[in-house]
mmCIF file of C-alpha atoms in Angstrom:
data_model
loop_
_atom_site.group_PDB
_atom_site.id
_atom_site.type_symbol
_atom_site.label_atom_id
_atom_site.label_comp_id
_atom_site.label_asym_id
_atom_site.label_seq_id
_atom_site.Cartn_x
_atom_site.Cartn_y
_atom_site.Cartn_z
ATOM 1 C CA UNK A 28 112.383 89.788 77.920
ATOM 2 C CA UNK A 29 113.416 93.284 78.971
ATOM 3 C CA UNK A 30 112.347 94.121 82.538
ATOM 4 C CA UNK A 31 112.340 97.274 84.691
ATOM 5 C CA UNK A 32 111.591 97.703 88.392
ATOM 6 C CA UNK A 33 109.923 100.782 89.898
ATOM 7 C CA UNK A 34 109.811 101.811 93.568
ATOM 8 C CA UNK A 35 108.410 104.864 95.363
ATOM 9 C CA UNK A 36 111.724 106.114 96.813
ATOM 10 C CA UNK A 37 115.143 104.587 97.354
ATOM 11 C CA UNK A 38 116.360 106.183 100.586
ATOM 12 C CA UNK A 39 116.067 103.572 103.363
ATOM 13 C CA UNK A 40 116.071 99.853 104.163
ATOM 14 C CA UNK A 41 113.013 97.896 105.250
ATOM 15 C CA UNK A 42 110.690 95.090 104.200
ATOM 16 C CA UNK A 43 109.863 96.537 100.773
ATOM 17 C CA UNK A 44 113.534 96.962 100.003
ATOM 18 C CA UNK A 45 114.101 93.266 100.701
ATOM 19 C CA UNK A 46 111.375 92.484 98.165
ATOM 20 C CA UNK A 47 113.280 94.546 95.602
ATOM 21 C CA UNK A 48 116.475 92.631 96.351
ATOM 22 C CA UNK A 49 114.646 89.325 95.831
ATOM 23 C CA UNK A 50 113.254 90.614 92.519
ATOM 24 C CA UNK A 51 116.788 91.645 91.560
ATOM 25 C CA UNK A 52 117.831 87.997 91.968
ATOM 26 C CA UNK A 53 115.102 87.017 89.493
ATOM 27 C CA UNK A 54 115.846 89.881 87.087
ATOM 28 C CA UNK A 55 119.515 90.846 87.666
ATOM 29 C CA UNK A 56 119.670 93.079 84.570
ATOM 30 C CA UNK A 57 116.599 95.146 85.455
ATOM 31 C CA UNK A 58 117.239 98.825 86.285
ATOM 32 C CA UNK A 59 115.436 100.436 89.215
ATOM 33 C CA UNK A 60 113.363 103.590 88.604
ATOM 34 C CA UNK A 61 112.387 105.767 91.570
ATOM 35 C CA UNK A 62 111.224 109.257 92.533
ATOM 36 C CA UNK A 63 114.309 109.999 94.665
ATOM 37 C CA UNK A 64 117.572 108.153 95.313
ATOM 38 C CA UNK A 65 119.747 108.675 98.378
ATOM 39 C CA UNK A 66 122.812 106.372 98.130
ATOM 40 C CA UNK A 67 123.807 107.070 101.747
ATOM 41 C CA UNK A 68 120.451 105.934 103.091
ATOM 42 C CA UNK A 69 120.143 103.027 100.667
ATOM 43 C CA UNK A 70 123.529 101.344 100.116
ATOM 44 C CA UNK A 71 121.660 98.124 99.258
ATOM 45 C CA UNK A 72 120.640 99.674 95.899
ATOM 46 C CA UNK A 73 124.218 99.462 94.613
ATOM 47 C CA UNK A 74 123.510 95.897 93.473
ATOM 48 C CA UNK A 75 121.218 97.169 90.706
ATOM 49 C CA UNK A 76 122.867 97.780 87.317
ATOM 50 C CA UNK A 77 121.357 101.267 87.313
ATOM 51 C CA UNK A 78 119.177 103.371 89.643
ATOM 52 C CA UNK A 79 117.256 106.015 87.699
ATOM 53 C CA UNK A 80 115.747 108.847 89.790
ATOM 54 C CA UNK A 81 113.177 111.391 88.606
ATOM 55 C CA UNK A 82 113.522 115.172 88.404
ATOM 56 C CA UNK A 83 112.166 115.342 91.963
ATOM 57 C CA UNK A 84 115.485 114.470 93.578
ATOM 58 C CA UNK A 85 116.883 117.831 92.443
ATOM 59 C CA UNK A 86 114.447 119.626 94.746
ATOM 60 C CA UNK A 87 115.712 120.802 98.169
ATOM 61 C CA UNK A 88 115.613 118.080 100.868
ATOM 62 C CA UNK A 89 113.778 115.661 98.536
ATOM 63 C CA UNK A 90 116.295 112.837 99.017
ATOM 64 C CA UNK A 91 115.742 112.696 102.775
ATOM 65 C CA UNK A 92 112.267 114.268 103.136
ATOM 66 C CA UNK A 93 110.293 113.256 100.054
ATOM 67 C CA UNK A 94 107.063 113.585 102.047
ATOM 68 C CA UNK A 95 107.147 117.392 101.711
ATOM 69 C CA UNK A 96 106.453 117.020 97.963
ATOM 70 C CA UNK A 97 103.343 114.791 97.769
ATOM 71 C CA UNK A 98 101.796 116.817 94.931
ATOM 72 C CA UNK A 99 104.883 116.210 92.755
ATOM 73 C CA UNK A 100 104.957 112.413 93.158
ATOM 74 C CA UNK A 101 102.391 111.825 90.364
ATOM 75 C CA UNK A 102 104.412 113.979 87.957
ATOM 76 C CA UNK A 103 107.635 112.237 88.966
ATOM 77 C CA UNK A 104 106.389 108.786 87.969
ATOM 78 C CA UNK A 105 104.499 109.941 84.890
ATOM 79 C CA UNK A 106 107.750 111.484 83.615
ATOM 80 C CA UNK A 107 109.387 108.073 83.036
ATOM 81 C CA UNK A 108 109.345 106.390 79.617
ATOM 82 C CA UNK A 109 109.043 102.571 79.620
ATOM 83 C CA UNK A 110 108.538 102.016 75.882
ATOM 84 C CA UNK A 111 111.637 99.806 75.589
ATOM 85 C CA UNK A 112 110.475 97.292 78.225
ATOM 86 C CA UNK A 113 108.345 94.153 77.918
ATOM 87 C CA UNK A 114 107.600 93.944 81.658
ATOM 88 C CA UNK A 115 107.558 96.632 84.343
ATOM 89 C CA UNK A 116 107.120 95.665 88.004
ATOM 90 C CA UNK A 117 106.139 98.472 90.365
ATOM 91 C CA UNK A 118 106.645 97.888 94.098
ATOM 92 C CA UNK A 119 104.595 100.522 95.853
ATOM 93 C CA UNK A 120 102.662 101.856 98.804
ATOM 94 C CA UNK A 121 102.124 105.210 97.132
ATOM 95 C CA UNK A 122 102.625 106.607 93.627
ATOM 96 C CA UNK A 123 104.829 104.173 91.665
ATOM 97 C CA UNK A 124 101.767 102.338 90.341
ATOM 98 C CA UNK A 125 100.944 105.544 88.409
ATOM 99 C CA UNK A 126 103.573 105.033 85.714
ATOM 100 C CA UNK A 127 102.253 105.161 82.155
ATOM 101 C CA UNK A 128 103.003 102.227 79.845
ATOM 102 C CA UNK A 129 102.019 101.380 76.282
ATOM 103 C CA UNK A 130 99.742 98.374 75.571
ATOM 104 C CA UNK A 131 102.685 96.135 74.617
ATOM 105 C CA UNK A 132 104.381 96.701 78.003
ATOM 106 C CA UNK A 133 102.967 94.560 80.796
ATOM 107 C CA UNK A 134 102.683 96.432 84.118
ATOM 108 C CA UNK A 135 102.515 94.280 87.253
ATOM 109 C CA UNK A 136 101.988 96.104 90.542
ATOM 110 C CA UNK A 137 103.320 94.459 93.707
ATOM 111 C CA UNK A 138 101.191 96.468 96.123
ATOM 112 C CA UNK A 139 102.414 96.938 99.685
ATOM 113 C CA UNK A 140 99.192 98.812 100.533
ATOM 114 C CA UNK A 141 96.891 101.423 99.012
ATOM 115 C CA UNK A 142 98.303 104.860 99.865
ATOM 116 C CA UNK A 143 97.928 105.022 103.653
ATOM 117 C CA UNK A 144 97.532 108.746 104.229
ATOM 118 C CA UNK A 145 94.844 108.989 101.523
ATOM 119 C CA UNK A 146 92.727 106.015 102.536
ATOM 120 C CA UNK A 147 92.803 103.634 105.504
ATOM 121 C CA UNK A 148 95.047 105.751 107.771
ATOM 122 C CA UNK A 149 93.783 109.212 106.807
ATOM 123 C CA UNK A 150 92.541 110.081 110.308
ATOM 124 C CA UNK A 151 95.816 108.975 111.894
ATOM 125 C CA UNK A 152 97.902 111.174 109.592
ATOM 126 C CA UNK A 153 95.614 114.202 109.896
ATOM 127 C CA UNK A 154 94.651 114.241 113.573
ATOM 128 C CA UNK A 155 94.997 118.016 113.870
ATOM 129 C CA UNK A 156 91.669 119.621 112.741
ATOM 130 C CA UNK A 157 93.370 122.794 111.482
ATOM 131 C CA UNK A 158 95.920 120.846 109.423
ATOM 132 C CA UNK A 159 93.122 118.607 108.125
ATOM 133 C CA UNK A 160 91.164 121.613 106.795
ATOM 134 C CA UNK A 161 94.239 123.223 105.232
ATOM 135 C CA UNK A 162 95.305 120.040 103.407
ATOM 136 C CA UNK A 163 91.818 118.915 102.337
ATOM 137 C CA UNK A 164 92.000 120.356 98.768
ATOM 138 C CA UNK A 165 95.350 118.618 98.192
ATOM 139 C CA UNK A 166 94.093 115.326 99.641
ATOM 140 C CA UNK A 167 91.009 115.421 97.383
ATOM 141 C CA UNK A 168 93.187 115.952 94.301
ATOM 142 C CA UNK A 169 95.628 113.226 95.317
ATOM 143 C CA UNK A 170 92.776 110.780 95.973
ATOM 144 C CA UNK A 171 91.409 111.441 92.500
ATOM 145 C CA UNK A 172 94.826 110.853 90.929
ATOM 146 C CA UNK A 173 95.381 107.736 93.071
ATOM 147 C CA UNK A 174 92.107 106.258 91.806
ATOM 148 C CA UNK A 175 93.128 106.963 88.208
ATOM 149 C CA UNK A 176 96.623 105.561 88.808
ATOM 150 C CA UNK A 177 95.184 102.384 90.345
ATOM 151 C CA UNK A 178 93.667 101.470 86.968
ATOM 152 C CA UNK A 179 97.036 101.585 85.158
ATOM 153 C CA UNK A 180 98.618 98.267 86.269
ATOM 154 C CA UNK A 181 97.505 95.270 84.230
ATOM 155 C CA UNK A 182 97.517 93.048 87.309
ATOM 156 C CA UNK A 183 98.053 93.309 91.053
ATOM 157 C CA UNK A 184 99.876 91.167 93.581
ATOM 158 C CA UNK A 185 99.196 91.977 97.244
ATOM 159 C CA UNK A 186 101.595 91.263 100.100
ATOM 160 C CA UNK A 187 98.799 89.777 102.250
ATOM 161 C CA UNK A 188 95.097 88.943 102.273
ATOM 162 C CA UNK A 189 94.690 92.030 104.427
ATOM 163 C CA UNK A 190 96.129 94.238 101.661
ATOM 164 C CA UNK A 191 94.212 92.379 98.929
ATOM 165 C CA UNK A 192 90.979 93.332 100.712
ATOM 166 C CA UNK A 193 92.062 96.989 100.815
ATOM 167 C CA UNK A 194 92.931 96.940 97.104
ATOM 168 C CA UNK A 195 89.432 95.615 96.402
ATOM 169 C CA UNK A 196 87.821 98.231 98.676
ATOM 170 C CA UNK A 197 89.701 101.347 97.544
ATOM 171 C CA UNK A 198 90.725 100.485 93.964
ATOM 172 C CA UNK A 199 88.057 97.934 92.931
ATOM 173 C CA UNK A 200 90.799 95.611 91.660
ATOM 174 C CA UNK A 201 91.423 91.931 92.347
ATOM 175 C CA UNK A 202 94.848 90.866 93.607
ATOM 176 C CA UNK A 203 96.669 87.585 94.001
ATOM 177 C CA UNK A 204 98.595 87.224 97.279
ATOM 178 C CA UNK A 205 102.329 86.491 97.374
ATOM 179 C CA UNK A 206 103.798 87.281 100.786
ATOM 180 C CA UNK A 207 107.187 89.045 101.027
ATOM 181 C CA UNK A 208 110.252 86.855 101.566
ATOM 182 C CA UNK A 209 112.558 86.354 104.526
ATOM 183 C CA UNK A 210 116.165 85.211 104.185
ATOM 184 C CA UNK A 211 116.149 82.012 106.261
ATOM 185 C CA UNK A 212 119.915 81.655 105.910
ATOM 186 C CA UNK A 213 120.421 85.047 107.516
ATOM 187 C CA UNK A 214 117.775 84.679 110.242
ATOM 188 C CA UNK A 215 118.076 81.399 112.126
ATOM 189 C CA UNK A 216 117.992 80.000 115.687
ATOM 190 C CA UNK A 217 121.277 79.669 117.578
ATOM 191 C CA UNK A 218 121.600 75.993 116.735
ATOM 192 C CA UNK A 219 121.560 76.862 112.988
ATOM 193 C CA UNK A 220 124.434 79.362 113.236
ATOM 194 C CA UNK A 221 128.089 79.376 114.181
ATOM 195 C CA UNK A 222 127.977 82.831 115.761
ATOM 196 C CA UNK A 223 129.438 82.941 119.273
ATOM 197 C CA UNK A 224 126.960 84.063 121.881
ATOM 198 C CA UNK A 225 128.378 86.943 123.950
ATOM 199 C CA UNK A 226 125.248 87.185 126.092
ATOM 200 C CA UNK A 227 124.836 85.721 129.544
ATOM 201 C CA UNK A 228 121.599 84.054 130.631
ATOM 202 C CA UNK A 229 120.780 87.187 132.607
ATOM 203 C CA UNK A 230 121.067 89.431 129.528
ATOM 204 C CA UNK A 231 118.602 87.192 127.634
ATOM 205 C CA UNK A 232 115.713 88.259 129.866
ATOM 206 C CA UNK A 233 114.714 91.161 127.613
ATOM 207 C CA UNK A 234 111.865 91.666 125.172
ATOM 208 C CA UNK A 235 112.646 93.210 121.782
ATOM 209 C CA UNK A 236 111.140 95.747 119.373
ATOM 210 C CA UNK A 237 112.555 96.024 115.835
ATOM 211 C CA UNK A 238 110.885 98.874 113.998
ATOM 212 C CA UNK A 239 111.106 102.280 112.411
ATOM 213 C CA UNK A 240 110.031 104.811 115.025
ATOM 214 C CA UNK A 241 107.124 106.382 113.158
ATOM 215 C CA UNK A 242 103.557 107.035 114.396
ATOM 216 C CA UNK A 243 101.661 104.158 112.775
ATOM 217 C CA UNK A 244 104.051 101.569 114.257
ATOM 218 C CA UNK A 245 102.634 102.454 117.724
ATOM 219 C CA UNK A 246 105.897 101.926 119.601
ATOM 220 C CA UNK A 247 104.469 104.288 122.238
ATOM 221 C CA UNK A 248 102.156 101.451 123.285
ATOM 222 C CA UNK A 249 105.119 99.142 123.944
ATOM 223 C CA UNK A 250 106.981 101.819 125.911
ATOM 224 C CA UNK A 251 103.980 102.690 128.094
ATOM 225 C CA UNK A 252 103.306 99.001 128.765
ATOM 226 C CA UNK A 253 106.917 98.295 129.773
ATOM 227 C CA UNK A 254 107.091 101.475 131.840
ATOM 228 C CA UNK A 255 104.275 99.941 133.858
ATOM 229 C CA UNK A 256 105.752 96.418 133.948
ATOM 230 C CA UNK A 257 109.359 97.448 134.676
ATOM 231 C CA UNK A 258 110.658 94.594 132.490
ATOM 232 C CA UNK A 259 113.691 95.038 130.176
ATOM 233 C CA UNK A 260 112.802 96.181 126.662
ATOM 234 C CA UNK A 261 115.322 96.823 123.882
ATOM 235 C CA UNK A 262 114.324 98.872 120.828
ATOM 236 C CA UNK A 263 116.140 98.581 117.489
ATOM 237 C CA UNK A 264 115.383 101.348 115.002
ATOM 238 C CA UNK A 265 115.108 105.083 114.545
ATOM 239 C CA UNK A 266 112.672 107.577 113.064
ATOM 240 C CA UNK A 267 110.782 110.820 113.477
ATOM 241 C CA UNK A 268 109.308 109.800 116.850
ATOM 242 C CA UNK A 269 112.640 108.830 118.432
ATOM 243 C CA UNK A 270 113.024 111.913 120.647
ATOM 244 C CA UNK A 271 109.415 111.790 121.777
ATOM 245 C CA UNK A 272 109.653 108.094 122.643
ATOM 246 C CA UNK A 273 112.936 108.517 124.512
ATOM 247 C CA UNK A 274 111.358 111.246 126.636
ATOM 248 C CA UNK A 275 108.588 108.959 127.870
ATOM 249 C CA UNK A 276 110.736 105.812 128.315
ATOM 250 C CA UNK A 277 112.007 104.760 131.751
ATOM 251 C CA UNK A 278 115.406 103.288 132.584
ATOM 252 C CA UNK A 279 114.353 99.687 131.859
ATOM 253 C CA UNK A 280 113.984 100.582 128.161
ATOM 254 C CA UNK A 281 117.094 100.775 125.964
ATOM 255 C CA UNK A 282 117.272 102.356 122.507
ATOM 256 C CA UNK A 283 119.861 100.648 120.287
ATOM 257 C CA UNK A 284 119.516 102.810 117.165
ATOM 258 C CA UNK A 285 119.450 101.499 113.615
ATOM 259 C CA UNK A 286 123.158 101.148 112.796
ATOM 260 C CA UNK A 287 123.500 97.531 113.888
ATOM 261 C CA UNK A 288 125.385 95.013 111.796
ATOM 262 C CA UNK A 289 123.488 91.990 110.500
ATOM 263 C CA UNK A 290 125.237 89.807 113.087
ATOM 264 C CA UNK A 291 124.313 92.163 115.926
ATOM 265 C CA UNK A 292 120.656 92.241 114.881
ATOM 266 C CA UNK A 293 120.638 88.452 114.554
ATOM 267 C CA UNK A 294 121.968 88.017 118.077
ATOM 268 C CA UNK A 295 119.419 90.414 119.530
ATOM 269 C CA UNK A 296 116.730 88.306 117.858
ATOM 270 C CA UNK A 297 118.256 85.027 119.043
ATOM 271 C CA UNK A 298 118.617 86.107 122.664
ATOM 272 C CA UNK A 299 115.327 87.881 123.353
ATOM 273 C CA UNK A 300 112.370 86.316 125.133
ATOM 274 C CA UNK A 301 109.878 87.514 122.513
ATOM 275 C CA UNK A 302 109.283 90.219 119.920
ATOM 276 C CA UNK A 303 106.808 92.971 120.765
ATOM 277 C CA UNK A 304 104.804 94.064 117.714
ATOM 278 C CA UNK A 305 102.257 96.726 118.752
ATOM 279 C CA UNK A 306 101.277 98.251 115.380
ATOM 280 C CA UNK A 307 98.811 97.156 112.716
ATOM 281 C CA UNK A 308 100.940 96.295 109.692
ATOM 282 C CA UNK A 309 100.051 95.486 106.112
ATOM 283 C CA UNK A 310 102.067 92.274 106.539
ATOM 284 C CA UNK A 311 105.138 92.733 108.724
ATOM 285 C CA UNK A 312 108.478 91.013 108.118
ATOM 286 C CA UNK A 313 109.780 91.415 111.670
ATOM 287 C CA UNK A 314 107.469 88.682 113.054
ATOM 288 C CA UNK A 315 108.711 86.315 110.328
ATOM 289 C CA UNK A 316 112.358 87.158 111.004
ATOM 290 C CA UNK A 317 111.827 86.535 114.719
ATOM 291 C CA UNK A 318 110.089 83.199 114.113
ATOM 292 C CA UNK A 319 112.915 82.232 111.746
ATOM 293 C CA UNK A 320 115.203 82.765 114.751
ATOM 294 C CA UNK A 321 112.960 80.512 116.842
ATOM 295 C CA UNK A 322 111.346 83.335 118.822
ATOM 296 C CA UNK A 323 107.632 83.941 119.538
ATOM 297 C CA UNK A 324 105.676 87.145 118.893
ATOM 298 C CA UNK A 325 103.415 89.253 121.098
ATOM 299 C CA UNK A 326 101.413 91.309 118.597
ATOM 300 C CA UNK A 327 98.341 93.476 118.288
ATOM 301 C CA UNK A 328 95.469 91.381 116.946
ATOM 302 C CA UNK A 329 95.068 93.054 113.577
ATOM 303 C CA UNK A 330 96.525 93.367 110.094
ATOM 304 C CA UNK A 331 98.904 91.019 108.319
ATOM 305 C CA UNK A 332 100.284 89.455 111.486
ATOM 306 C CA UNK A 333 97.084 87.382 111.679
ATOM 307 C CA UNK A 334 98.375 85.584 108.571
ATOM 308 C CA UNK A 335 101.907 84.957 109.856
ATOM 309 C CA UNK A 336 101.593 84.132 113.571
ATOM 310 C CA UNK A 337 99.854 81.028 114.933
ATOM 311 C CA UNK A 338 98.233 81.951 118.233
ATOM 312 C CA UNK A 339 99.395 79.732 121.078
ATOM 313 C CA UNK A 340 102.047 78.085 118.875
ATOM 314 C CA UNK A 341 104.301 80.875 117.594
ATOM 315 C CA UNK A 342 102.947 83.814 119.551
ATOM 316 C CA UNK A 343 100.133 85.637 121.313
ATOM 317 C CA UNK A 344 97.816 88.505 120.371
ATOM 318 C CA UNK A 345 96.595 91.417 122.452
ATOM 319 C CA UNK A 346 93.502 93.560 121.965
ATOM 320 C CA UNK A 347 92.438 96.348 122.162
ATOM 321 C CA UNK A 348 95.445 98.317 120.914
ATOM 322 C CA UNK A 349 96.345 99.795 124.306
ATOM 323 C CA UNK A 350 99.313 99.659 126.722
ATOM 324 C CA UNK A 351 97.086 97.993 129.316
ATOM 325 C CA UNK A 352 96.105 95.130 126.983
ATOM 326 C CA UNK A 353 99.725 94.560 125.957
ATOM 327 C CA UNK A 354 100.898 94.626 129.575
ATOM 328 C CA UNK A 355 98.349 91.936 130.513
ATOM 329 C CA UNK A 356 99.616 89.547 127.815
ATOM 330 C CA UNK A 357 103.300 90.175 128.620
ATOM 331 C CA UNK A 358 102.627 89.574 132.316
ATOM 332 C CA UNK A 359 101.115 86.162 131.527
ATOM 333 C CA UNK A 360 103.810 85.222 128.972
ATOM 334 C CA UNK A 361 105.410 81.789 129.554
ATOM 335 C CA UNK A 362 108.710 81.144 127.742
ATOM 336 C CA UNK A 363 108.403 77.370 127.995
ATOM 337 C CA UNK A 364 105.137 77.376 126.047
ATOM 338 C CA UNK A 365 106.895 78.110 122.749
ATOM 339 C CA UNK A 366 109.166 75.720 120.873
ATOM 340 C CA UNK A 367 111.862 77.231 118.622
ATOM 341 C CA UNK A 368 111.355 74.462 116.055
ATOM 342 C CA UNK A 369 107.641 75.344 115.696
ATOM 343 C CA UNK A 370 108.469 79.017 115.179
ATOM 344 C CA UNK A 371 111.104 78.118 112.600
ATOM 345 C CA UNK A 372 108.763 75.734 110.780
ATOM 346 C CA UNK A 373 106.143 78.456 110.395
ATOM 347 C CA UNK A 374 108.723 80.953 109.108
ATOM 348 C CA UNK A 375 109.894 78.542 106.406
ATOM 349 C CA UNK A 376 106.615 79.097 104.546
ATOM 350 C CA UNK A 377 107.880 82.621 103.795
ATOM 351 C CA UNK A 378 111.294 81.668 102.424
ATOM 352 C CA UNK A 379 112.920 83.647 99.621
ATOM 353 C CA UNK A 380 112.922 80.495 97.487
ATOM 354 C CA UNK A 381 109.133 80.140 97.828
ATOM 355 C CA UNK A 382 108.653 83.825 96.990
ATOM 356 C CA UNK A 383 110.777 83.638 93.843
ATOM 357 C CA UNK A 384 109.082 80.416 92.708
ATOM 358 C CA UNK A 385 105.559 81.855 93.131
ATOM 359 C CA UNK A 386 106.512 85.141 91.492
ATOM 360 C CA UNK A 387 108.012 83.482 88.413
ATOM 361 C CA UNK A 388 104.989 81.176 88.095
ATOM 362 C CA UNK A 389 102.669 84.187 88.231
ATOM 363 C CA UNK A 390 104.623 85.995 85.495
ATOM 364 C CA UNK A 391 104.444 82.893 83.289
ATOM 365 C CA UNK A 392 100.655 82.747 83.741
ATOM 366 C CA UNK A 393 100.344 86.411 82.770
ATOM 367 C CA UNK A 394 102.497 85.852 79.682
ATOM 368 C CA UNK A 395 100.366 82.863 78.672
ATOM 369 C CA UNK A 396 97.223 84.995 78.858
ATOM 370 C CA UNK A 397 98.853 87.648 76.666
ATOM 371 C CA UNK A 398 99.965 85.073 74.090
ATOM 372 C CA UNK A 399 96.426 83.683 73.865
ATOM 373 C CA UNK A 400 95.293 87.174 72.884
ATOM 374 C CA UNK A 401 93.097 87.642 75.943
ATOM 375 C CA UNK A 402 92.703 90.871 77.847
ATOM 376 C CA UNK A 403 95.786 91.942 79.754
ATOM 377 C CA UNK A 404 93.955 92.703 82.971
ATOM 378 C CA UNK A 405 93.607 89.582 85.162
#
């Protein structure tokens, strides 16, 4: 069986990219098609036998700022030819589902979320009334194309029940749920690893944020809450909001950037009191990684985290989504309430082995339906 993988853009590392790496382990010969490819921002992609970008990457700044060309994304993915493949798997939160395949080529969409800025997060992305009016004609056209594109995959897999509900609401398609994987060998409590611990007991008194610094992650809520509390907060990550967030942060908040080694990130996980997770995510791998390291989560009560954190056992929720609500929960946080072994046990549900097993079983079911001569769409 000849397989190809498709992804929106290959220019960073995050949860979706880890899904692609797990799929590469299942299909090591599959090439990766994408709108734009930036090798410097995505060194992980070197494991693929071939990364095939579209014409879009030749446009100015497209490799690093693809978002300035939203109207070209549909054309970029429709320009690819998949006639030689038996199976194409698109991993997408935007336009990659819009590829065009012939009837003999099975198209499975692993959907991270329906396109955020067109649907569920439209008002967050277009807060400015003037900008909203100016972009309205483009948004209307992109919504129309997105609806058409959503009918092209033969089947959908969603990363969470939360996303499956959105797929049903916005695309009128059913989706099976297979949650993204976490590497349990890489993320583990101290007692599972041989890494020396360079931290003193005093330095372990911090809370931790691991996130891209972009608006929908709501890191501003964490900063405002910890400004008020005066407790140590370390932030791993970078993004378009970095300067803004640094301006409002007080001296008890430390920005560590994104260029940490795997060992450094692991030790920050292992030595924190808890992970702060203030945004509403489609699923969220950071809470799983933290639990794999034996650490609890303090998260906003919404989105995919409701499927991955057990309240009172592996973490706590806060609501509403405000600095004041988060500060109240952090103030009442008791370290002794949470057992590392319980956190680890919950994380093991999301192992890479489980992900690969479920994914392969799903593909076999789809192939069986095709061989019986039934409709492709399931």
